[in-house]
Short mmCIF file of C-alpha atoms and ligand atoms in Angstrom, two decimals:
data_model
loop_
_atom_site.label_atom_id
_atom_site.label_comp_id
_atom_site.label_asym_id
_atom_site.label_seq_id
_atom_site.Cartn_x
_atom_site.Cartn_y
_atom_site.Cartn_z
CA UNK C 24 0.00 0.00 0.00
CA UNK C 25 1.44 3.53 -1.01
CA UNK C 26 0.35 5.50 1.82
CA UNK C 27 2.21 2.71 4.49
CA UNK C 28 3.39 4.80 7.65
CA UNK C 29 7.21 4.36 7.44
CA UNK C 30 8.71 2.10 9.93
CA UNK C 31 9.93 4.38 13.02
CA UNK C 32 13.85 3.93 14.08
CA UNK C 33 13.49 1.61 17.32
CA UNK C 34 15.92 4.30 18.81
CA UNK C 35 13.54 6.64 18.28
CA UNK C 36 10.39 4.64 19.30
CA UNK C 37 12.36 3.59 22.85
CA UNK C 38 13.36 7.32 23.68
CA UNK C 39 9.89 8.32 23.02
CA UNK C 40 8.60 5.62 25.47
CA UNK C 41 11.04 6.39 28.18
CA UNK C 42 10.53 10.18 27.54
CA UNK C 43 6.46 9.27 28.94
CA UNK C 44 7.58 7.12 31.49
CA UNK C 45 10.16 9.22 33.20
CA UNK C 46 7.87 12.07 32.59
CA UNK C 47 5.17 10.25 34.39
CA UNK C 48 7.64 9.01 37.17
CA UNK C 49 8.54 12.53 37.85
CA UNK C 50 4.38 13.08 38.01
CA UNK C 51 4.12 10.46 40.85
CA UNK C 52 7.44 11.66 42.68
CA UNK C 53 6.34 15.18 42.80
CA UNK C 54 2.05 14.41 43.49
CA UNK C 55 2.69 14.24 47.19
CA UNK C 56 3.20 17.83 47.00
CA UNK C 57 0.54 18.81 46.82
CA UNK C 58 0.80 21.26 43.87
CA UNK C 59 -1.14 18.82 41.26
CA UNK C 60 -4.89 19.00 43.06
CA UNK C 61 -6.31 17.22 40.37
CA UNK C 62 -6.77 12.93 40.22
CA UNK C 63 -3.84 11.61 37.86
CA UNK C 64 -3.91 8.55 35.77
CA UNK C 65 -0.85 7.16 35.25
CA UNK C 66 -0.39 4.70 32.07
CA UNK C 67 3.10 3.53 33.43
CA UNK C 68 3.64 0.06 31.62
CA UNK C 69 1.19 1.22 28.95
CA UNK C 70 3.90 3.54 26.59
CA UNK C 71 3.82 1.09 23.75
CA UNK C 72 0.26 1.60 22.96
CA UNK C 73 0.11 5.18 22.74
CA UNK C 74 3.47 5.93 20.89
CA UNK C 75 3.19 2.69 18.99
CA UNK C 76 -0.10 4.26 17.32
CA UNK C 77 0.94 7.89 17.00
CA UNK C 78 3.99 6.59 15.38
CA UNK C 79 1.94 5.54 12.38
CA UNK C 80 -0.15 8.62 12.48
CA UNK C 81 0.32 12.59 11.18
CA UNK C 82 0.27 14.92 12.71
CA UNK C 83 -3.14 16.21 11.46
CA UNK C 84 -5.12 13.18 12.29
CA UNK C 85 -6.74 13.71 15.28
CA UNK C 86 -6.57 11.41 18.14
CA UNK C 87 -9.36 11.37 21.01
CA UNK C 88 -8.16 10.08 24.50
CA UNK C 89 -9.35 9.17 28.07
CA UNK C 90 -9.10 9.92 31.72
CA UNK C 91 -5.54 7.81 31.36
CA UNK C 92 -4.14 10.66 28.54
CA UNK C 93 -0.39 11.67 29.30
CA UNK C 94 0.76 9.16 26.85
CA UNK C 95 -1.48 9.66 24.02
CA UNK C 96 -1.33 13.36 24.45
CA UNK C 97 2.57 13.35 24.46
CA UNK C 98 3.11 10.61 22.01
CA UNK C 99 0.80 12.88 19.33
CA UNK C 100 3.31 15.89 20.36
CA UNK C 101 1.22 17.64 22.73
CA UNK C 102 2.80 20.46 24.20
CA UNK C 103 5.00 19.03 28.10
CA UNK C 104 4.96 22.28 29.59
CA UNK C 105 1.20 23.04 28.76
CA UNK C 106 0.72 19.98 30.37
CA UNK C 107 2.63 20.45 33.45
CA UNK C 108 0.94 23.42 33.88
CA UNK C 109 -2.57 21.79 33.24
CA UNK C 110 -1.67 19.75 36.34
CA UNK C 111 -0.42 22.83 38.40
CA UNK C 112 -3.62 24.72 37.43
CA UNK C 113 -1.72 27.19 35.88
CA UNK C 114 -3.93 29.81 33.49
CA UNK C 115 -1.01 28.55 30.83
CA UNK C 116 -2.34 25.27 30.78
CA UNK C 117 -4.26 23.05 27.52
CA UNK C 118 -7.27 23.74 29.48
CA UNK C 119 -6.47 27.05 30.82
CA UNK C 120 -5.66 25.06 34.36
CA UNK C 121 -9.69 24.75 34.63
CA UNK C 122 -9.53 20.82 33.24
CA UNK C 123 -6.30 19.06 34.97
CA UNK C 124 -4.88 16.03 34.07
CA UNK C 125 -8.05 14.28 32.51
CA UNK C 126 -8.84 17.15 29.83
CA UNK C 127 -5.68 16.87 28.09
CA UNK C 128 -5.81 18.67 24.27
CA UNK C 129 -3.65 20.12 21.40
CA UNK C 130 -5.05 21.12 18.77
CA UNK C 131 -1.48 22.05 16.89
CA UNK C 132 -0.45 18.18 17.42
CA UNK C 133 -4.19 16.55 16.74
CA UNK C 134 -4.90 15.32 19.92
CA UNK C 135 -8.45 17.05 19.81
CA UNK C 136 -9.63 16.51 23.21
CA UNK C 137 -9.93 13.73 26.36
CA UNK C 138 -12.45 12.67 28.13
CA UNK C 139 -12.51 11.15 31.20
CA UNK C 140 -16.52 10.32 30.73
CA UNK C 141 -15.56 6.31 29.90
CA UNK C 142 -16.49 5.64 26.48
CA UNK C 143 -17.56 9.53 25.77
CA UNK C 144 -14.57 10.25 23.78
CA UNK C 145 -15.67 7.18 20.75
CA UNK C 146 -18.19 8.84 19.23
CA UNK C 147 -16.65 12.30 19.12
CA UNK C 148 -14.04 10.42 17.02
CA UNK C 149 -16.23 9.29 15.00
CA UNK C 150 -18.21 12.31 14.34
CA UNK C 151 -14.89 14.19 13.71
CA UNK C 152 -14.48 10.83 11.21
CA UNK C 153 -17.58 11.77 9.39
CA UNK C 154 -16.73 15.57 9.31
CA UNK C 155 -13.60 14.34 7.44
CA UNK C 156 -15.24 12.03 5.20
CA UNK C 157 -17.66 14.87 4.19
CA UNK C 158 -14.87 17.02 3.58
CA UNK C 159 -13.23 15.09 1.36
CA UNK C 160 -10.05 15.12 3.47
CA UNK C 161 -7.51 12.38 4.12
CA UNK C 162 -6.84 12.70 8.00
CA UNK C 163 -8.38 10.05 10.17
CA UNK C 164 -9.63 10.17 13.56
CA UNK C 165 -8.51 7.31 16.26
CA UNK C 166 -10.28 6.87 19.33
CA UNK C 167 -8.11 5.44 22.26
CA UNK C 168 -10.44 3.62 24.90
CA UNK C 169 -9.72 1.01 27.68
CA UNK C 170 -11.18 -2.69 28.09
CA UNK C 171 -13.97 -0.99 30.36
CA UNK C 172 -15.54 1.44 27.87
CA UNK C 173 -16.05 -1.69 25.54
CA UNK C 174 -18.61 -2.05 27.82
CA UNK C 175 -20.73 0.71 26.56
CA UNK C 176 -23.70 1.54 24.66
CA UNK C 177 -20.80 4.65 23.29
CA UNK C 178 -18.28 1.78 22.17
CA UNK C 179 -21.56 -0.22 19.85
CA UNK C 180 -23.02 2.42 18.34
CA UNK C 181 -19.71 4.18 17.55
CA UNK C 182 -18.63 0.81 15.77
CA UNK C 183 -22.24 0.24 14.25
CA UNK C 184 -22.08 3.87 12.73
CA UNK C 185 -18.45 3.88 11.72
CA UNK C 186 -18.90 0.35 10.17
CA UNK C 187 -22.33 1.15 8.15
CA UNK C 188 -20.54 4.63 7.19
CA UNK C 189 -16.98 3.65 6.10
CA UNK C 190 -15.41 6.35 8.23
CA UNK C 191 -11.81 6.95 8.57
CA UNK C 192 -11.61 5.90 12.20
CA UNK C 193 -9.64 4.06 14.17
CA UNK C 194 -10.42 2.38 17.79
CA UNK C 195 -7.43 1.57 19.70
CA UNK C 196 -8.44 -0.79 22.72
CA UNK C 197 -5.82 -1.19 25.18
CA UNK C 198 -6.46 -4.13 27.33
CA UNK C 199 -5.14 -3.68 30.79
CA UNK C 200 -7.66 -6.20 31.78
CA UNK C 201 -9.02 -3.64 34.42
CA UNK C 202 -11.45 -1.70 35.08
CA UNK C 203 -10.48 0.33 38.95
CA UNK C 204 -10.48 -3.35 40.38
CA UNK C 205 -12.14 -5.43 38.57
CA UNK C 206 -10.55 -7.62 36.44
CA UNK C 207 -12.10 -8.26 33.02
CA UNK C 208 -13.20 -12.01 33.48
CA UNK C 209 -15.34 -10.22 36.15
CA UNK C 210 -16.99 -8.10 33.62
CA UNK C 211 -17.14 -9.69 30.54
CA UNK C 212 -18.05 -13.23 29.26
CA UNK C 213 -14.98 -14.82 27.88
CA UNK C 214 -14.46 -14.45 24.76
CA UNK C 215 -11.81 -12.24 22.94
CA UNK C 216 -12.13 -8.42 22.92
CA UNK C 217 -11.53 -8.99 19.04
CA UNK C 218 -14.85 -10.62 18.30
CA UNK C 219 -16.69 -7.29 19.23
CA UNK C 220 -14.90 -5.54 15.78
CA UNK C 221 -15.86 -8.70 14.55
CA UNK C 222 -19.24 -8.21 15.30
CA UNK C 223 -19.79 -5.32 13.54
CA UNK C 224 -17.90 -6.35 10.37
CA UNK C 225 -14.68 -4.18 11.31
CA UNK C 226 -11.47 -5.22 10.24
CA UNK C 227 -9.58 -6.42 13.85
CA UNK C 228 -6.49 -7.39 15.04
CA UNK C 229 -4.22 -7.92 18.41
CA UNK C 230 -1.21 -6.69 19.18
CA UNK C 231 1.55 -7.29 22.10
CA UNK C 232 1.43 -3.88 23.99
CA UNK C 233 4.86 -5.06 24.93
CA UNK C 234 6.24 -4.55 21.68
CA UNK C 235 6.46 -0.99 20.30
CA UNK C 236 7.31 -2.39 17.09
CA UNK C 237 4.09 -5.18 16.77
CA UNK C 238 1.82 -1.99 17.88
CA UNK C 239 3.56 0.06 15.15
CA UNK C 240 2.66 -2.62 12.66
CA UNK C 241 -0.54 -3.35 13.25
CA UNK C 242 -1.44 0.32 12.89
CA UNK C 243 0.64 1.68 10.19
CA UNK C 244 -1.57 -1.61 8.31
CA UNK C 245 -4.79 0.08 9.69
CA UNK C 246 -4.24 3.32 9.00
CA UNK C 247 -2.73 3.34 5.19
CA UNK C 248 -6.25 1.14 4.53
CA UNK C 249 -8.45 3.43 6.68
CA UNK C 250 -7.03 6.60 4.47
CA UNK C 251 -7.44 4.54 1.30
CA UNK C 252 -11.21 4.82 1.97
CA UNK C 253 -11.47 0.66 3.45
CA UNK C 254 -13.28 2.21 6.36
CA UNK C 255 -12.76 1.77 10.20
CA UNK C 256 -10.27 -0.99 11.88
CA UNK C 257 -10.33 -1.89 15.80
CA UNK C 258 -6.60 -2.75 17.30
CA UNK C 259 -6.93 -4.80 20.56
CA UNK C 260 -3.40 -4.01 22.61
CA UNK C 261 -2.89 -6.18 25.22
CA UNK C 262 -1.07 -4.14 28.07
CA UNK C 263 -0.99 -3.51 31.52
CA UNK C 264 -0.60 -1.01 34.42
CA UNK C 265 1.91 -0.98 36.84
CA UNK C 266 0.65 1.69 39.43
CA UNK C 267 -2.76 2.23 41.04
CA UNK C 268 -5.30 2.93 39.32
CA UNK C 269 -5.64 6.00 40.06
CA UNK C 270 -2.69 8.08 41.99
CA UNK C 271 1.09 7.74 41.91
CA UNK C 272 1.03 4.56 44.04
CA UNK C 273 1.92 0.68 43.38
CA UNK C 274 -1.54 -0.78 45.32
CA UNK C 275 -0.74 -4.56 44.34
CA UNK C 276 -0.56 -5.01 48.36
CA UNK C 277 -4.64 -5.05 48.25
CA UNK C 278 -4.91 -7.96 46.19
CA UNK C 279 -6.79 -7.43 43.42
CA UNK C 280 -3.94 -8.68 40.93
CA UNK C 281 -2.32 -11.71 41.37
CA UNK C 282 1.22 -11.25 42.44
CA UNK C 283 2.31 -14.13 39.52
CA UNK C 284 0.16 -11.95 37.02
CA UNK C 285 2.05 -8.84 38.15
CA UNK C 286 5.23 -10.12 37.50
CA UNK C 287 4.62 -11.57 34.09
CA UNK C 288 4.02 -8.30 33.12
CA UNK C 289 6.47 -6.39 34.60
CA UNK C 290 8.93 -9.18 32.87
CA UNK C 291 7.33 -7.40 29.45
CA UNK C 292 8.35 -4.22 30.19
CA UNK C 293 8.15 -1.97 26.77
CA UNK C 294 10.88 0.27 27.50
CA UNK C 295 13.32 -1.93 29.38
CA UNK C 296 12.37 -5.23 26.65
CA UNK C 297 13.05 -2.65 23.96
CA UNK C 298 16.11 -1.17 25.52
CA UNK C 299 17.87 -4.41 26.12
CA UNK C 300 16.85 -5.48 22.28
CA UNK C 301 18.74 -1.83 21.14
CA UNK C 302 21.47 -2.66 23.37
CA UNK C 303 21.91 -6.66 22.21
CA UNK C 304 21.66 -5.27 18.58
CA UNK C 305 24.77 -2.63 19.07
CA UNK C 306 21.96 0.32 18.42
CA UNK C 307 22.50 1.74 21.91
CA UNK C 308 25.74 2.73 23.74
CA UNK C 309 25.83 3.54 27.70
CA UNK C 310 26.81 7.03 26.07
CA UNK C 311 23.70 7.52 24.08
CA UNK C 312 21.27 6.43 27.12
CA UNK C 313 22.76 8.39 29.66
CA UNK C 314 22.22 11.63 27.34
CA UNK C 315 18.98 10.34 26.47
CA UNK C 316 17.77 10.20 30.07
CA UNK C 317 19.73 13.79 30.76
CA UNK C 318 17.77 15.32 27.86
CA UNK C 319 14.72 14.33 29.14
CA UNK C 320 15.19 14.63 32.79
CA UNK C 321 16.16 18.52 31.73
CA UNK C 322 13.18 18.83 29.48
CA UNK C 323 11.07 17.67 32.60
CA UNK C 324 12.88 20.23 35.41
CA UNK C 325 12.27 23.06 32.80
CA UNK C 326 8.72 22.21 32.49
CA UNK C 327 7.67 22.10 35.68
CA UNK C 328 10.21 25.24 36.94
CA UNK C 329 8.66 27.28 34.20
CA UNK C 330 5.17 26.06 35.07
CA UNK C 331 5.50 26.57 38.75
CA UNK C 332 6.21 30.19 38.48
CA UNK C 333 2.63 30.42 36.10
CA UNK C 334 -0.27 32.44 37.39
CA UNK C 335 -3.14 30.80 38.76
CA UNK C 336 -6.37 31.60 36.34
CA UNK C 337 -7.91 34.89 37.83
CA UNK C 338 -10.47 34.05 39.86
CA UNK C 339 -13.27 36.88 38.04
CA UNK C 340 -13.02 34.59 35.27
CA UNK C 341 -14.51 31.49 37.42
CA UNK C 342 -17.92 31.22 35.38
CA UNK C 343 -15.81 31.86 31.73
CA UNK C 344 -16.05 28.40 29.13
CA UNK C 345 -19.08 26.62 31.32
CA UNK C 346 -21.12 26.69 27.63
CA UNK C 347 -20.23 26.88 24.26
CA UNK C 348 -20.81 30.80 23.50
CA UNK C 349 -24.48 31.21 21.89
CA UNK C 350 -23.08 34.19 19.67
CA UNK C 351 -22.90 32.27 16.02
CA UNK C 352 -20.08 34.57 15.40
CA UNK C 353 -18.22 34.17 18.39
CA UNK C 354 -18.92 30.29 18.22
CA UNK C 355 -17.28 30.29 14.31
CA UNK C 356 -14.29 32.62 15.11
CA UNK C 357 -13.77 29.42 18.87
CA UNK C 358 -14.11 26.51 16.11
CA UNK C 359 -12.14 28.24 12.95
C1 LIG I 589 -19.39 6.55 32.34
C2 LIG I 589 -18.40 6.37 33.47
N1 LIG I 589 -18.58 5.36 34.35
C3 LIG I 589 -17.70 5.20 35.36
C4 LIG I 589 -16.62 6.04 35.49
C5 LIG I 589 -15.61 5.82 36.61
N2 LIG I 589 -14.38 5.29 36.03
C6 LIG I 589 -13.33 6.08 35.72
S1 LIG I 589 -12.08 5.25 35.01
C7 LIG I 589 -12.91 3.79 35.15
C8 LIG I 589 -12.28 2.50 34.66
C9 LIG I 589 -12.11 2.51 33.21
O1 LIG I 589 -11.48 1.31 32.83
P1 LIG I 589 -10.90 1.17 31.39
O2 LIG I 589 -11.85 1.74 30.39
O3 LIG I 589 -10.52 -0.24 31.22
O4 LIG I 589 -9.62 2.12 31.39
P2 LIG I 589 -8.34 2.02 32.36
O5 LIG I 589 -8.66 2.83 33.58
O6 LIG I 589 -8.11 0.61 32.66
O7 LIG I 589 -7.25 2.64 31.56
C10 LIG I 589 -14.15 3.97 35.73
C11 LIG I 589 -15.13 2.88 35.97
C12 LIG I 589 -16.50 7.09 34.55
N3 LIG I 589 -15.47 7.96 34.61
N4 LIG I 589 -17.38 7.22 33.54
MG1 LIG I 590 -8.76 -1.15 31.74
#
């Protein structure tokens, strides 16, 4: 297929992935704080899935997220110190510090908005799908969701209307096989998460959310058919979570995971499998890490000095962005 994503550099692929996850560590070391009042989802263990995709995507396709957003938002190129400062609550944050770390957007890198609403965001891709599609344009919309929000009504009808429509949409289903607590087999009857693309006559397919390169893969195939017009595709990741839920803690002394399930998974490691593959192969030198990890670990002090030292929003502008304006004018010159 002609339009075929290129295959990223694995180089480039692990930095990216280690750029989220010490970005994300440095989240979880700081949250205690007190500075970030806002919930955080981390998606530690999940980096695969999120730059995996975005690696096959431009930059003018526009990706939807969730509550768990950091990745996809960074992976599509959103903005780190707009984000640092949407956790501070700074007036220079995406969301104007009013949102926090659940309303994550940039419009200049396509990563249109998030919604922490569990399935809310997969029909807003798929409306932004069918604006495309009427438009005539080539850009296609992906939708990242979690096992939970296959659960509903959102996820079927977004998959029913996509399939009957041909629209240029993608659904990107990372597994984590939770939901808070609850494991999937709690949830769900068994069968694979596949069948439900299945069901509605959408291409599907699985990939190892251990493996930057399989994700890559399986959505640089996607994507080049989804913008030759073959309509919508659903990519089950399996993946997992390494902290809490919700917060910047490891919770695996309540129980709710099996310790031997834990490990296996922490043995799969994205960035540490895919570091120790770079390193095996001769691709990365202790030289090249170290000033990987000092790049980043700079980038990350500079966002969150710069951010700190942010104004707060003003206060008189408290009821400002509740609604959408009402003035047609003023509602055109918001959505130019
Ligand atoms: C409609 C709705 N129901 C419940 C919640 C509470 N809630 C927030 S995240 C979450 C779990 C979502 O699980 P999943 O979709 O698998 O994503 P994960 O957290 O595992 O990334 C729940 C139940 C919500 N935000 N929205
Ligand atoms: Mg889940």
């Amino acid at each position: 297929m002609d339009s075929l994503p290129a295959a990223p550099d694995e180089f480039d692929a692990w930095r990216a992935m280690l750029r989220i996850r010490l970005i994300e560590e440095a989240i979880a070391s700081r949250y205690a704080e007190q500075q970030m009042r806002c919930p955080v989802h981390l998606s530690v263990g999940q980096e695969a899935a999120a730059v995996g995709v975005c690696m096959a995507l431009r930059i003018d396709d526009l990706a939807f997220s969730t509550h768990r957003c950091h990745g996809h938002y960074l992976a599509k190129g959103g903005n780190l110190h707009a984000m640092i400062a949407e956790l501070l609550g700074r007036a220079t944050g995406c969301c104007s510090g009013r949102g926090g770390s659940m309303h994550l957007w940039d419009h200049a890198a396509g990563l249109v908005s998030s919604v922490p609403i569990v399935g809310g965001n997969i029909p807003l891709a798929v409306g932004a799908a069918l604006a495309s599609q009427q438009r005539g344009e080539d850009r296609i919309s992906v939708a990242f969701l979690g096992d939970a929000a296959a659960e509903e009504g959102s996820f079927h009808e977004s998959l029913n209307l996509a399939a009957t429509l041909q629209l240029p949409v993608l659904f990107v289903l990372e597994n984590n096989r939770y939901s808070v607590y609850t494991p999937l087999r709690q949830r769900q009857p068994p069968r694979p998460l596949t069948r439900l693309g299945q069901a509605h006559g959408i291409p599907t397919a699985n990939a190892d959310g251990s493996d930057v390169t399989t994700v890559f893969a399986a959505a640089a195939a996607f994507v080049a058919s989804i913008r030759e017009g073959q309509g919508p595709a659903l990519l089950v990741i399996d993946t997992y979570r390494y902290l809490e839920h919700c917060g910047p803690n490891v919770d695996d002394d309540l129980g709710y995971r099996p310790p031997e399930e834990v490990l296996h998974w922490q043995q799969r490691c994205p960035v540490a499998t895919l570091r120790e593959r770079l390193i095996a192969t001769g691709r990365l030198h202790a030289e090249q890490e170290a000033k990987a990890r000092q790049d980043i670990e700079r980038e990350i002090a500079a966002a969150f000095a710069t951010a700190s030292q942010d104004p707060f929003p003003d206060p008189a502008t408290v009821a400002e962005h509740l609604y959408p304006p009402t003035d047609p004018a003023i509602f055109n010159a918001c959505h130019a």
